[in-house]
């Protein structure tokens, strides 16, 4: 599979790199006071960790695009990747045949980080077992237990590193 096809496919997955361009500055995220959960109830962070972990399992491990999106993504899903469409239905349509068309593509989830309504999933995507792959971070915003917004960054794993620290 060519590198160009992988990057395009990653973009459709919401994993593509977006070019740096002149854009309106992003407003600062306002501080929110945390309210401790009631005893015996799940906190927002715990619930969102459960939702994003379930989405990741369905999407990357089971490769069930439709189930992952229909269960865990709101219909008016906002996609910040300029190569991918907004909306749950367009995302399902764009991604439905992707895993079948790329049977050697693999994802290894390294960490899931959640803080309130924001979650990040750090993965290694490889085209095949010989590929060094890509470091990918997907950032999700959740509301009422559903993914409502998505950002992503992708970085090719270099052949050599200037430091001894692994990317994962």
PDB file of C-alpha atoms in Angstrom:
ATOM      1  CA  UNK A   1       0.000   0.000   0.000  1.00  0.00           C
ATOM      2  CA  UNK A   2       1.509   3.358  -0.958  1.00  0.00           C
ATOM      3  CA  UNK A   3       2.284   5.988   1.661  1.00  0.00           C
ATOM      4  CA  UNK A   4      -0.147   8.365  -0.067  1.00  0.00           C
ATOM      5  CA  UNK A   5      -2.979   5.840   0.247  1.00  0.00           C
ATOM      6  CA  UNK A   6      -2.161   5.248   3.921  1.00  0.00           C
ATOM      7  CA  UNK A   7      -2.215   8.970   4.701  1.00  0.00           C
ATOM      8  CA  UNK A   8      -5.504   9.431   2.825  1.00  0.00           C
ATOM      9  CA  UNK A   9      -6.995   6.422   4.578  1.00  0.00           C
ATOM     10  CA  UNK A  10      -5.749   7.697   7.916  1.00  0.00           C
ATOM     11  CA  UNK A  11      -7.396  11.031   7.195  1.00  0.00           C
ATOM     12  CA  UNK A  12     -10.686   9.321   6.483  1.00  0.00           C
ATOM     13  CA  UNK A  13     -10.290   7.507   9.759  1.00  0.00           C
ATOM     14  CA  UNK A  14      -9.827  10.836  11.383  1.00  0.00           C
ATOM     15  CA  UNK A  15      -6.144  10.080  11.742  1.00  0.00           C
ATOM     16  CA  UNK A  16      -4.572  12.103   8.929  1.00  0.00           C
ATOM     17  CA  UNK A  17      -2.161  14.928   9.364  1.00  0.00           C
ATOM     18  CA  UNK A  18      -3.588  18.305   8.609  1.00  0.00           C
ATOM     19  CA  UNK A  19      -1.349  20.942   7.072  1.00  0.00           C
ATOM     20  CA  UNK A  20      -0.424  23.927   9.156  1.00  0.00           C
ATOM     21  CA  UNK A  21      -2.328  26.862   7.732  1.00  0.00           C
ATOM     22  CA  UNK A  22      -3.321  30.337   8.761  1.00  0.00           C
ATOM     23  CA  UNK A  23      -6.379  29.796  10.893  1.00  0.00           C
ATOM     24  CA  UNK A  24      -8.422  31.704  13.401  1.00  0.00           C
ATOM     25  CA  UNK A  25      -6.825  31.319  16.835  1.00  0.00           C
ATOM     26  CA  UNK A  26      -8.486  28.711  18.990  1.00  0.00           C
ATOM     27  CA  UNK A  27     -10.106  30.276  22.042  1.00  0.00           C
ATOM     28  CA  UNK A  28      -8.737  29.185  25.396  1.00  0.00           C
ATOM     29  CA  UNK A  29     -10.699  26.471  27.151  1.00  0.00           C
ATOM     30  CA  UNK A  30     -12.373  28.049  30.173  1.00  0.00           C
ATOM     31  CA  UNK A  31     -11.591  26.657  33.599  1.00  0.00           C
ATOM     32  CA  UNK A  32     -14.341  24.461  34.993  1.00  0.00           C
ATOM     33  CA  UNK A  33     -14.781  23.741  38.662  1.00  0.00           C
ATOM     34  CA  UNK A  34     -14.945  20.022  39.325  1.00  0.00           C
ATOM     35  CA  UNK A  35     -17.815  18.743  41.407  1.00  0.00           C
ATOM     36  CA  UNK A  36     -17.074  15.524  43.256  1.00  0.00           C
ATOM     37  CA  UNK A  37     -19.349  12.663  42.222  1.00  0.00           C
ATOM     38  CA  UNK A  38     -22.046  11.430  44.545  1.00  0.00           C
ATOM     39  CA  UNK A  39     -21.024   8.282  46.434  1.00  0.00           C
ATOM     40  CA  UNK A  40     -21.712   5.217  44.304  1.00  0.00           C
ATOM     41  CA  UNK A  41     -21.952   7.196  41.038  1.00  0.00           C
ATOM     42  CA  UNK A  42     -19.573   7.259  38.118  1.00  0.00           C
ATOM     43  CA  UNK A  43     -17.635  10.499  37.545  1.00  0.00           C
ATOM     44  CA  UNK A  44     -17.661  12.177  34.126  1.00  0.00           C
ATOM     45  CA  UNK A  45     -14.025  11.165  33.624  1.00  0.00           C
ATOM     46  CA  UNK A  46     -14.731   7.521  34.547  1.00  0.00           C
ATOM     47  CA  UNK A  47     -17.768   7.386  32.244  1.00  0.00           C
ATOM     48  CA  UNK A  48     -15.874   8.977  29.361  1.00  0.00           C
ATOM     49  CA  UNK A  49     -12.929   6.594  29.856  1.00  0.00           C
ATOM     50  CA  UNK A  50     -15.396   3.689  29.610  1.00  0.00           C
ATOM     51  CA  UNK A  51     -16.995   5.155  26.440  1.00  0.00           C
ATOM     52  CA  UNK A  52     -13.696   5.883  24.663  1.00  0.00           C
ATOM     53  CA  UNK A  53     -12.243   2.492  25.646  1.00  0.00           C
ATOM     54  CA  UNK A  54     -15.348   0.731  24.283  1.00  0.00           C
ATOM     55  CA  UNK A  55     -15.191   2.817  21.078  1.00  0.00           C
ATOM     56  CA  UNK A  56     -11.482   1.997  20.647  1.00  0.00           C
ATOM     57  CA  UNK A  57     -12.136  -1.724  21.161  1.00  0.00           C
ATOM     58  CA  UNK A  58     -14.959  -1.790  18.602  1.00  0.00           C
ATOM     59  CA  UNK A  59     -13.257   0.450  16.060  1.00  0.00           C
ATOM     60  CA  UNK A  60      -9.560  -0.493  16.128  1.00  0.00           C
ATOM     61  CA  UNK A  61      -9.574  -4.019  17.557  1.00  0.00           C
ATOM     62  CA  UNK A  62     -12.854  -5.501  16.290  1.00  0.00           C
ATOM     63  CA  UNK A  63     -12.888  -3.255  13.185  1.00  0.00           C
ATOM     64  CA  UNK A  64     -16.646  -2.788  13.518  1.00  0.00           C
ATOM     65  CA  UNK A  65     -16.967   0.770  12.207  1.00  0.00           C
ATOM     66  CA  UNK A  66     -20.771   0.868  12.137  1.00  0.00           C
ATOM     67  CA  UNK A  67     -21.228  -0.471  15.672  1.00  0.00           C
ATOM     68  CA  UNK A  68     -18.502   1.793  17.085  1.00  0.00           C
ATOM     69  CA  UNK A  69     -20.022   4.930  15.562  1.00  0.00           C
ATOM     70  CA  UNK A  70     -23.695   4.069  16.093  1.00  0.00           C
ATOM     71  CA  UNK A  71     -23.091   3.200  19.737  1.00  0.00           C
ATOM     72  CA  UNK A  72     -20.601   5.863  20.813  1.00  0.00           C
ATOM     73  CA  UNK A  73     -20.760   8.838  18.403  1.00  0.00           C
ATOM     74  CA  UNK A  74     -23.466  11.502  18.237  1.00  0.00           C
ATOM     75  CA  UNK A  75     -25.181  12.090  14.859  1.00  0.00           C
ATOM     76  CA  UNK A  76     -23.894  15.663  14.537  1.00  0.00           C
ATOM     77  CA  UNK A  77     -20.274  14.614  15.198  1.00  0.00           C
ATOM     78  CA  UNK A  78     -17.784  17.401  14.410  1.00  0.00           C
ATOM     79  CA  UNK A  79     -14.623  16.370  12.570  1.00  0.00           C
ATOM     80  CA  UNK A  80     -11.663  18.783  12.618  1.00  0.00           C
ATOM     81  CA  UNK A  81      -9.607  16.840  10.073  1.00  0.00           C
ATOM     82  CA  UNK A  82      -9.945  18.828   6.818  1.00  0.00           C
ATOM     83  CA  UNK A  83      -9.968  15.614   4.760  1.00  0.00           C
ATOM     84  CA  UNK A  84     -12.867  13.956   6.590  1.00  0.00           C
ATOM     85  CA  UNK A  85     -16.565  14.871   6.677  1.00  0.00           C
ATOM     86  CA  UNK A  86     -18.631  15.979   9.661  1.00  0.00           C
ATOM     87  CA  UNK A  87     -21.440  13.719  10.869  1.00  0.00           C
ATOM     88  CA  UNK A  88     -21.779  10.138  12.063  1.00  0.00           C
ATOM     89  CA  UNK A  89     -23.402   8.779   8.871  1.00  0.00           C
ATOM     90  CA  UNK A  90     -20.763  10.262   6.516  1.00  0.00           C
ATOM     91  CA  UNK A  91     -17.997   8.888   8.761  1.00  0.00           C
ATOM     92  CA  UNK A  92     -19.530   5.402   8.687  1.00  0.00           C
ATOM     93  CA  UNK A  93     -19.912   5.620   4.914  1.00  0.00           C
ATOM     94  CA  UNK A  94     -16.314   6.770   4.402  1.00  0.00           C
ATOM     95  CA  UNK A  95     -14.837   4.137   6.732  1.00  0.00           C
ATOM     96  CA  UNK A  96     -17.038   1.079   6.187  1.00  0.00           C
ATOM     97  CA  UNK A  97     -14.816  -0.728   3.695  1.00  0.00           C
ATOM     98  CA  UNK A  98     -11.503   0.538   4.964  1.00  0.00           C
ATOM     99  CA  UNK A  99     -10.415  -2.390   7.135  1.00  0.00           C
ATOM    100  CA  UNK A 100     -11.473  -4.957   4.516  1.00  0.00           C
ATOM    101  CA  UNK A 101      -9.446  -3.055   1.905  1.00  0.00           C
ATOM    102  CA  UNK A 102      -6.441  -2.906   4.255  1.00  0.00           C
ATOM    103  CA  UNK A 103      -6.228  -6.336   5.907  1.00  0.00           C
ATOM    104  CA  UNK A 104      -2.595  -5.913   7.024  1.00  0.00           C
ATOM    105  CA  UNK A 105      -3.220  -2.546   8.693  1.00  0.00           C
ATOM    106  CA  UNK A 106      -2.816  -2.804  12.458  1.00  0.00           C
ATOM    107  CA  UNK A 107      -3.334  -0.563  15.467  1.00  0.00           C
ATOM    108  CA  UNK A 108      -1.708  -0.937  18.841  1.00  0.00           C
ATOM    109  CA  UNK A 109      -3.294   1.179  21.560  1.00  0.00           C
ATOM    110  CA  UNK A 110      -0.597   2.451  23.920  1.00  0.00           C
ATOM    111  CA  UNK A 111      -2.592   4.698  26.206  1.00  0.00           C
ATOM    112  CA  UNK A 112      -5.957   6.307  26.731  1.00  0.00           C
ATOM    113  CA  UNK A 113      -5.920   9.550  28.694  1.00  0.00           C
ATOM    114  CA  UNK A 114      -9.160  11.124  29.931  1.00  0.00           C
ATOM    115  CA  UNK A 115      -9.818  14.365  31.783  1.00  0.00           C
ATOM    116  CA  UNK A 116     -13.457  15.339  32.179  1.00  0.00           C
ATOM    117  CA  UNK A 117     -15.027  15.668  28.734  1.00  0.00           C
ATOM    118  CA  UNK A 118     -11.758  15.273  26.777  1.00  0.00           C
ATOM    119  CA  UNK A 119     -10.018  12.016  25.904  1.00  0.00           C
ATOM    120  CA  UNK A 120      -6.877  11.154  23.933  1.00  0.00           C
ATOM    121  CA  UNK A 121      -5.995   7.779  22.433  1.00  0.00           C
ATOM    122  CA  UNK A 122      -2.308   7.230  21.551  1.00  0.00           C
ATOM    123  CA  UNK A 123      -1.837   4.448  19.000  1.00  0.00           C
ATOM    124  CA  UNK A 124       0.749   3.000  16.664  1.00  0.00           C
ATOM    125  CA  UNK A 125      -0.641   2.375  13.196  1.00  0.00           C
ATOM    126  CA  UNK A 126       1.253   0.061  10.833  1.00  0.00           C
ATOM    127  CA  UNK A 127       0.515  -0.807   7.212  1.00  0.00           C
ATOM    128  CA  UNK A 128       2.111  -4.237   7.702  1.00  0.00           C
ATOM    129  CA  UNK A 129       4.518  -6.032  10.037  1.00  0.00           C
ATOM    130  CA  UNK A 130       7.580  -4.612   8.229  1.00  0.00           C
ATOM    131  CA  UNK A 131       6.390  -0.992   8.515  1.00  0.00           C
ATOM    132  CA  UNK A 132       7.813   1.301  11.231  1.00  0.00           C
ATOM    133  CA  UNK A 133       4.387   2.889  11.253  1.00  0.00           C
ATOM    134  CA  UNK A 134       2.895   6.100  12.529  1.00  0.00           C
ATOM    135  CA  UNK A 135       2.368   7.557  15.987  1.00  0.00           C
ATOM    136  CA  UNK A 136      -1.242   8.717  16.132  1.00  0.00           C
ATOM    137  CA  UNK A 137      -3.108  10.709  18.754  1.00  0.00           C
ATOM    138  CA  UNK A 138      -6.875  11.041  18.453  1.00  0.00           C
ATOM    139  CA  UNK A 139      -8.500  13.616  20.717  1.00  0.00           C
ATOM    140  CA  UNK A 140     -12.202  13.336  21.447  1.00  0.00           C
ATOM    141  CA  UNK A 141     -14.664  15.646  23.180  1.00  0.00           C
ATOM    142  CA  UNK A 142     -17.660  13.943  24.766  1.00  0.00           C
ATOM    143  CA  UNK A 143     -21.099  15.124  25.875  1.00  0.00           C
ATOM    144  CA  UNK A 144     -23.601  13.001  27.763  1.00  0.00           C
ATOM    145  CA  UNK A 145     -21.546   9.855  27.197  1.00  0.00           C
ATOM    146  CA  UNK A 146     -21.162  10.282  23.411  1.00  0.00           C
ATOM    147  CA  UNK A 147     -18.239  11.374  21.244  1.00  0.00           C
ATOM    148  CA  UNK A 148     -19.214  14.715  19.701  1.00  0.00           C
ATOM    149  CA  UNK A 149     -15.947  16.104  18.353  1.00  0.00           C
ATOM    150  CA  UNK A 150     -12.617  14.800  17.049  1.00  0.00           C
ATOM    151  CA  UNK A 151      -9.105  16.131  16.367  1.00  0.00           C
ATOM    152  CA  UNK A 152      -6.064  14.124  15.314  1.00  0.00           C
ATOM    153  CA  UNK A 153      -2.318  14.256  14.793  1.00  0.00           C
ATOM    154  CA  UNK A 154      -0.114  11.742  13.016  1.00  0.00           C
ATOM    155  CA  UNK A 155       3.662  11.411  12.874  1.00  0.00           C
ATOM    156  CA  UNK A 156       5.658   8.891  10.888  1.00  0.00           C
ATOM    157  CA  UNK A 157       8.020   6.799  13.023  1.00  0.00           C
ATOM    158  CA  UNK A 158      11.519   7.728  11.788  1.00  0.00           C
ATOM    159  CA  UNK A 159      14.173   5.205  10.864  1.00  0.00           C
ATOM    160  CA  UNK A 160      16.575   6.862  13.311  1.00  0.00           C
ATOM    161  CA  UNK A 161      15.935   9.064  16.317  1.00  0.00           C
ATOM    162  CA  UNK A 162      18.042  11.923  17.662  1.00  0.00           C
ATOM    163  CA  UNK A 163      17.398  10.576  21.183  1.00  0.00           C
ATOM    164  CA  UNK A 164      17.080   7.150  22.814  1.00  0.00           C
ATOM    165  CA  UNK A 165      13.446   7.617  23.888  1.00  0.00           C
ATOM    166  CA  UNK A 166      10.802   5.529  22.138  1.00  0.00           C
ATOM    167  CA  UNK A 167       7.738   7.232  20.649  1.00  0.00           C
ATOM    168  CA  UNK A 168       5.539   4.777  22.495  1.00  0.00           C
TER     169      UNK A 168
END
